[in-house]
Amino acid sequence: MSITIALAGNPNSGKTTLFNDLTGSSQYVGNWPGVTVEKKEGRLKGHKDVVIQDLPGIYSLSPYTLEEVVARSYLVKEKPDAILNIVDGTNIERNLYLTTQLIELGIPVVVAVNMMDLVRKNGDRIDTNKLGEALGCKVVEMSALKGQGSLEAAEAAIAAAQEKKQGEHPHVFTGSVEHAIAHIEESIQGRVDAQVLRWHAVKLFERDEKELQELQLAQDLKTHIEQHIADCEKELDDDAESIITNQRYAYISRVIDRAVKKKASRHALSVSDKIDRIVTNRILALPIFVVVMWAVYTIAMGGTKVSIGTMATDWTNDVLVSEWICGNLGAWMEAIGCAPWLTGLVVDGIVAGVGAVIGFVPQMLVLFFLLAILEDVGYMARIAFIMDRIFRRFGLSGKSFIPMLVATGCGVPGIMASRTIENDRDRKMTIMTTGFIPCGAKMPIIGLFAGALFGGSGWIATSAYFIGVGAVIVSGIILKKTKLFAGDPAPFVMELPAYHIPSAKNVLHATWERGWSFIKRAGTVILASSVVLWFLQGFGFVDGVFGMVEDNNTSLLASVGNVVAPVFAPLGFGTWQGAVATFTGLIAKENVVATFGVLYGFAEVAEDGAEIWTLLAGDFTALTAYSFMIFNLLCAPCFAAIGAIKREMNNAKWTWIAIGYMCGFAYVVAMIVYQLGMVFAGHFGVGTVVALLLLAGLVYLLLRKNKYQDSELRVPVRSVAAK
Amino acid sequence: MMPLTMAQPGQTVVIRKVTGKDEVRQHLAELGFVVEEAVTVISVIGGNLICKVKDSRVALNRDMACRIMI
Amino acid sequence: MWLWLSENLATLVGALAVAAVLALVAWKIVRDHRRHKGGCGGGCGSCPNAGFCHPDAQSAEHR
């Protein structure tokens, strides 16, 4: 007979770390709320019949956020055999708020006080026995990060489940409140399990909407209960929900007094706070953010002495691919007598395409590593908060920025992350613009051009990132002024975890996961695409005869490409190669690089391995390269991401709107950049006029009055105190 | 009484009232923003602020912070 | 015929090898698609947003 133990607790309390410990799996431990939005299951190590359920982090069992609804439905409907409640020892007062609610459910609860190592370091003391006595359940100590106490906590939960003894309900509520609740309990007796009677009664007292919905009580019963509640409210001069909340906190205070001794003054600023003073300082916050991102992209992809990413990539391209593989493989295949077409397919097709992409793996690994550190340290959560101020200006909240943080790895989970945004319009807008942020797959495009035409400068990658962010902001401003998207932004409330030294395990794991998926895609999708591309660019009609062609400008691919290429002429890259590369990017963004690899003969054995750079530089100038990059950065994402958009929008019309918008925006911006750039080179023509008109149009859309904004007078209140 | 947005960074204040009667206010309460609770303001940026309440660090935007009266 | 075979053995073997690789790739892509996996290519076990790619009927509730 299997036992189910549910893990419940506040966000950032260490639940998922505990879950990993107990089940041996390697679920990711994120650092901001919303990381776990569904329940995850696993088997307890060493116990075949014990199932552990990880629930989303919640502050309470009220029905206000997605996470709370998921957790609450699970606990009430599926009634696990025991609840292991993780409580953050450094933050115990607020954490116990949930505990009081969990105990009311009537399911055996074991409280595990986590982060005991930090508690001791702070000099505080928690008496788990006294705590357990006061709460009416067993309390154990734990330090999930250090791996201490996890199994003991699970064992305690199993024991509690087997005893099936409900803890005695502690006396949380006093006087008239308790009185009213007792009345309600009587009224609904028989309609719900005795086990959960108390919980339902308290919820009804709070006038919990979901409760009322689900219980479907008769009208006269409802009136009767309402009477009790109203009496209580009148007596205590407060509304029901507040009464309950305050009484819970009062109870918790009493418990804390008995069992917890704090050393430091609660109001002293901790190290994390001091860091926050600087990092979120109103003047320094954004510059610090720019510098941090610049550092990340420069170390990963720049051309400086500390750019380990680029150095490793150069070695990979020059030595590994060009010399070892291309040179030797080509020679070997000829030596054993392979037909030239096969050699061509393998060396100029597969190796060229895949090799071009694989060459970037070192840069990607370094990039993913640095981003993972930023995440793990806790900095990313602060970014969402900092960006909230900017986002709010045009009607979005900082919550919309979190998907964009995720999208720097891969756009697909970024788009999915928009699910936490409750406001429908904001969510749609976030989905539409998350694709602007450069994902891991788009970075090789940037890296390739940075190397070929910009001397490997780290600024290219940094500017690409901020162009993405800029595109989001500009889109936000423009769209919020249209009828489709107008509306006030959601409020922003977010708990910020303390900064901590990044955990090597987490960071390395996250880096490896993303890096490996990059490599896997190179070996599958890119490989297949490269083969197809090789055929199409290696065969064509010469003088009416179909066969292999020497010069790929006469190939099938070129013929098709040349039909489409004119579309991109106003943007500066009206070559068939550019057009084809852009289209292959739809399959996977890395394909753009792979395509160039195949088309420009990456596999040509060269002494310096930089031959592709020279050829690229022949077909692109710095300006056209930048315009090309911008277009590919901003236009429709890969099929996988488009699929994600479709799933999230759940609506064909909106999916097309999203894709259309992204392509249109990309086209306009790239055109403006190219045409106006050409002005500096002395060219002034029809294109320039069009570009200027478009630019004027953009500026108008940005600056026009928002007729959908609230007509209340908005008096900007400057905080008098804030310096 | 004045809203929390008027507090100075570094200052510790006591909450006297949380306005509004909706789910957002309940959410604030569950995070620890209740009457008689002490709040320490860590950082203010354009009206949005980070503050410490019941030992935890919470970021609020200005609209929310305005509803907390000290 | 044997002469042709022996002359082109290397090519045949090579071509078969390439075909095998391509078949493997195709199969993997189809399999991932059927299982609704990937997209980003990574395994969902360690993706920070695993909750998003595999929604439950419950968590898909929109308020």
PDB file of C-alpha atoms in Angstrom, chain C:
ATOM      1  CA  MET C   1      28.826  -6.470 -61.376  1.00  0.00           C
ATOM      2  CA  TRP C   2      31.304  -7.628 -58.770  1.00  0.00           C
ATOM      3  CA  LEU C   3      33.850  -5.380 -60.380  1.00  0.00           C
ATOM      4  CA  TRP C   4      31.545  -2.454 -59.974  1.00  0.00           C
ATOM      5  CA  LEU C   5      30.889  -3.407 -56.368  1.00  0.00           C
ATOM      6  CA  SER C   6      34.529  -3.667 -55.466  1.00  0.00           C
ATOM      7  CA  GLU C   7      35.319  -0.392 -57.144  1.00  0.00           C
ATOM      8  CA  ASN C   8      32.550   1.449 -55.400  1.00  0.00           C
ATOM      9  CA  LEU C   9      32.630  -0.344 -52.095  1.00  0.00           C
ATOM     10  CA  ALA C  10      33.856   2.640 -50.198  1.00  0.00           C
ATOM     11  CA  THR C  11      31.150   4.812 -51.663  1.00  0.00           C
ATOM     12  CA  LEU C  12      28.463   2.245 -50.919  1.00  0.00           C
ATOM     13  CA  VAL C  13      29.527   1.812 -47.346  1.00  0.00           C
ATOM     14  CA  GLY C  14      29.841   5.529 -46.894  1.00  0.00           C
ATOM     15  CA  ALA C  15      26.471   6.198 -48.453  1.00  0.00           C
ATOM     16  CA  LEU C  16      24.859   3.557 -46.268  1.00  0.00           C
ATOM     17  CA  ALA C  17      26.496   5.061 -43.213  1.00  0.00           C
ATOM     18  CA  VAL C  18      25.179   8.505 -44.061  1.00  0.00           C
ATOM     19  CA  ALA C  19      21.726   7.113 -44.804  1.00  0.00           C
ATOM     20  CA  ALA C  20      21.749   5.329 -41.465  1.00  0.00           C
ATOM     21  CA  VAL C  21      22.653   8.518 -39.647  1.00  0.00           C
ATOM     22  CA  LEU C  22      19.926  10.429 -41.432  1.00  0.00           C
ATOM     23  CA  ALA C  23      17.375   7.758 -40.633  1.00  0.00           C
ATOM     24  CA  LEU C  24      18.393   7.898 -36.980  1.00  0.00           C
ATOM     25  CA  VAL C  25      18.029  11.645 -36.952  1.00  0.00           C
ATOM     26  CA  ALA C  26      14.618  11.498 -38.611  1.00  0.00           C
ATOM     27  CA  TRP C  27      13.420   8.866 -36.170  1.00  0.00           C
ATOM     28  CA  LYS C  28      14.619  10.895 -33.207  1.00  0.00           C
ATOM     29  CA  ILE C  29      12.838  14.001 -34.435  1.00  0.00           C
ATOM     30  CA  VAL C  30       9.580  12.169 -35.006  1.00  0.00           C
ATOM     31  CA  ARG C  31       9.842  10.456 -31.638  1.00  0.00           C
ATOM     32  CA  ASP C  32      10.432  13.711 -29.806  1.00  0.00           C
ATOM     33  CA  HIS C  33       7.535  15.264 -31.614  1.00  0.00           C
ATOM     34  CA  ARG C  34       5.197  12.437 -30.637  1.00  0.00           C
ATOM     35  CA  ARG C  35       6.205  12.701 -27.038  1.00  0.00           C
ATOM     36  CA  HIS C  36       5.730  16.468 -27.145  1.00  0.00           C
ATOM     37  CA  LYS C  37       9.242  16.878 -25.949  1.00  0.00           C
ATOM     38  CA  GLY C  38      12.081  19.115 -26.798  1.00  0.00           C
ATOM     39  CA  GLY C  39      11.585  22.296 -28.692  1.00  0.00           C
ATOM     40  CA  CYS C  40      14.531  23.574 -26.871  1.00  0.00           C
ATOM     41  CA  GLY C  41      16.193  20.213 -27.171  1.00  0.00           C
ATOM     42  CA  GLY C  42      16.777  19.815 -23.475  1.00  0.00           C
ATOM     43  CA  GLY C  43      15.275  17.320 -21.139  1.00  0.00           C
ATOM     44  CA  CYS C  44      12.457  18.686 -19.073  1.00  0.00           C
ATOM     45  CA  GLY C  45      13.824  17.237 -15.871  1.00  0.00           C
ATOM     46  CA  SER C  46      16.115  20.100 -15.239  1.00  0.00           C
ATOM     47  CA  CYS C  47      14.467  22.857 -17.138  1.00  0.00           C
ATOM     48  CA  PRO C  48      13.446  25.606 -14.722  1.00  0.00           C
ATOM     49  CA  ASN C  49      10.125  25.768 -16.422  1.00  0.00           C
ATOM     50  CA  ALA C  50       9.298  22.113 -16.564  1.00  0.00           C
ATOM     51  CA  GLY C  51       5.969  23.002 -15.092  1.00  0.00           C
ATOM     52  CA  PHE C  52       5.098  24.937 -18.177  1.00  0.00           C
ATOM     53  CA  CYS C  53       5.726  22.365 -20.844  1.00  0.00           C
ATOM     54  CA  HIS C  54       3.730  19.622 -19.220  1.00  0.00           C
ATOM     55  CA  PRO C  55       0.691  21.221 -17.739  1.00  0.00           C
ATOM     56  CA  ASP C  56      -1.741  19.344 -15.614  1.00  0.00           C
ATOM     57  CA  ALA C  57      -5.409  19.753 -16.193  1.00  0.00           C
ATOM     58  CA  GLN C  58      -5.381  21.535 -12.845  1.00  0.00           C
ATOM     59  CA  SER C  59      -2.540  23.921 -13.294  1.00  0.00           C
ATOM     60  CA  ALA C  60      -3.868  24.888 -16.687  1.00  0.00           C
ATOM     61  CA  GLU C  61      -6.807  26.506 -14.932  1.00  0.00           C
ATOM     62  CA  HIS C  62      -6.852  30.151 -15.786  1.00  0.00           C
ATOM     63  CA  ARG C  63      -8.328  32.387 -13.203  1.00  0.00           C
TER      64      ARG C  63
END
